XYZ file of C-alpha atoms in Angstrom:
75
model
C 79.792 39.226 57.727
C 81.083 42.862 58.195
C 84.705 43.774 57.875
C 84.415 46.420 60.408
C 81.856 47.491 63.288
C 80.900 50.647 64.684
C 78.837 50.841 67.849
C 76.679 54.030 67.963
C 74.196 52.802 70.612
C 72.996 55.763 72.865
C 74.050 58.525 70.226
C 71.408 60.741 68.918
C 71.404 62.230 65.543
C 73.708 63.360 63.988
C 76.491 61.532 66.146
C 76.017 58.165 64.253
C 75.990 59.072 60.832
C 79.036 61.280 61.492
C 80.760 58.496 63.095
C 79.883 56.182 60.317
C 81.197 58.704 57.530
C 84.789 58.758 59.497
C 85.004 55.006 59.898
C 83.799 54.291 56.359
C 87.323 56.282 55.527
C 89.183 53.202 56.864
C 87.188 50.543 55.036
C 88.296 49.325 51.637
C 86.375 49.674 48.955
C 83.998 46.969 48.539
C 84.101 46.030 52.287
C 81.440 47.097 54.649
C 80.794 48.316 57.743
C 78.303 47.419 60.316
C 76.633 49.989 62.504
C 74.551 49.388 65.629
C 72.440 52.382 66.800
C 69.503 53.216 68.916
C 68.242 56.308 67.466
C 64.829 55.997 66.177
C 65.555 58.571 63.415
C 68.719 56.322 62.446
C 66.850 54.170 59.538
C 65.894 57.295 57.571
C 69.300 58.915 58.335
C 71.605 55.667 57.011
C 69.284 55.582 53.697
C 69.795 59.221 53.177
C 73.576 59.254 53.872
C 74.104 56.289 51.811
C 72.146 57.675 49.039
C 74.104 61.050 49.150
C 77.571 59.268 49.459
C 76.899 56.604 46.563
C 77.504 53.820 49.316
C 74.949 50.813 49.187
C 72.945 50.161 52.147
C 73.290 46.095 51.901
C 70.742 45.789 54.735
C 68.813 47.463 57.810
C 67.230 45.604 60.280
C 65.808 46.091 63.735
C 66.087 43.986 66.588
C 65.097 44.566 70.502
C 65.327 48.361 69.865
C 68.788 48.265 68.103
C 68.913 49.140 64.441
C 71.609 47.300 62.507
C 73.213 48.925 59.317
C 75.592 47.062 56.759
C 77.018 49.564 54.419
C 79.166 48.532 51.474
C 81.341 50.992 50.529
C 81.720 52.331 47.231
C 84.860 51.786 44.861
């Protein structure tokens, strides 16, 4: 499903978003980055990050205390 995956579990704000920003630079436009995080503020942080950067938040789910975000890089 994802072209790249980033494990940000155990990291607190703002590190998951900062690491995702860096990882997205290596993702080709139209491809995806899946981020797994445990920070409770991650859902709102990633929604705001995608809105600010123009990337698409393709999905955001929580399972067993782990949030999984699929971000599609804009062109």
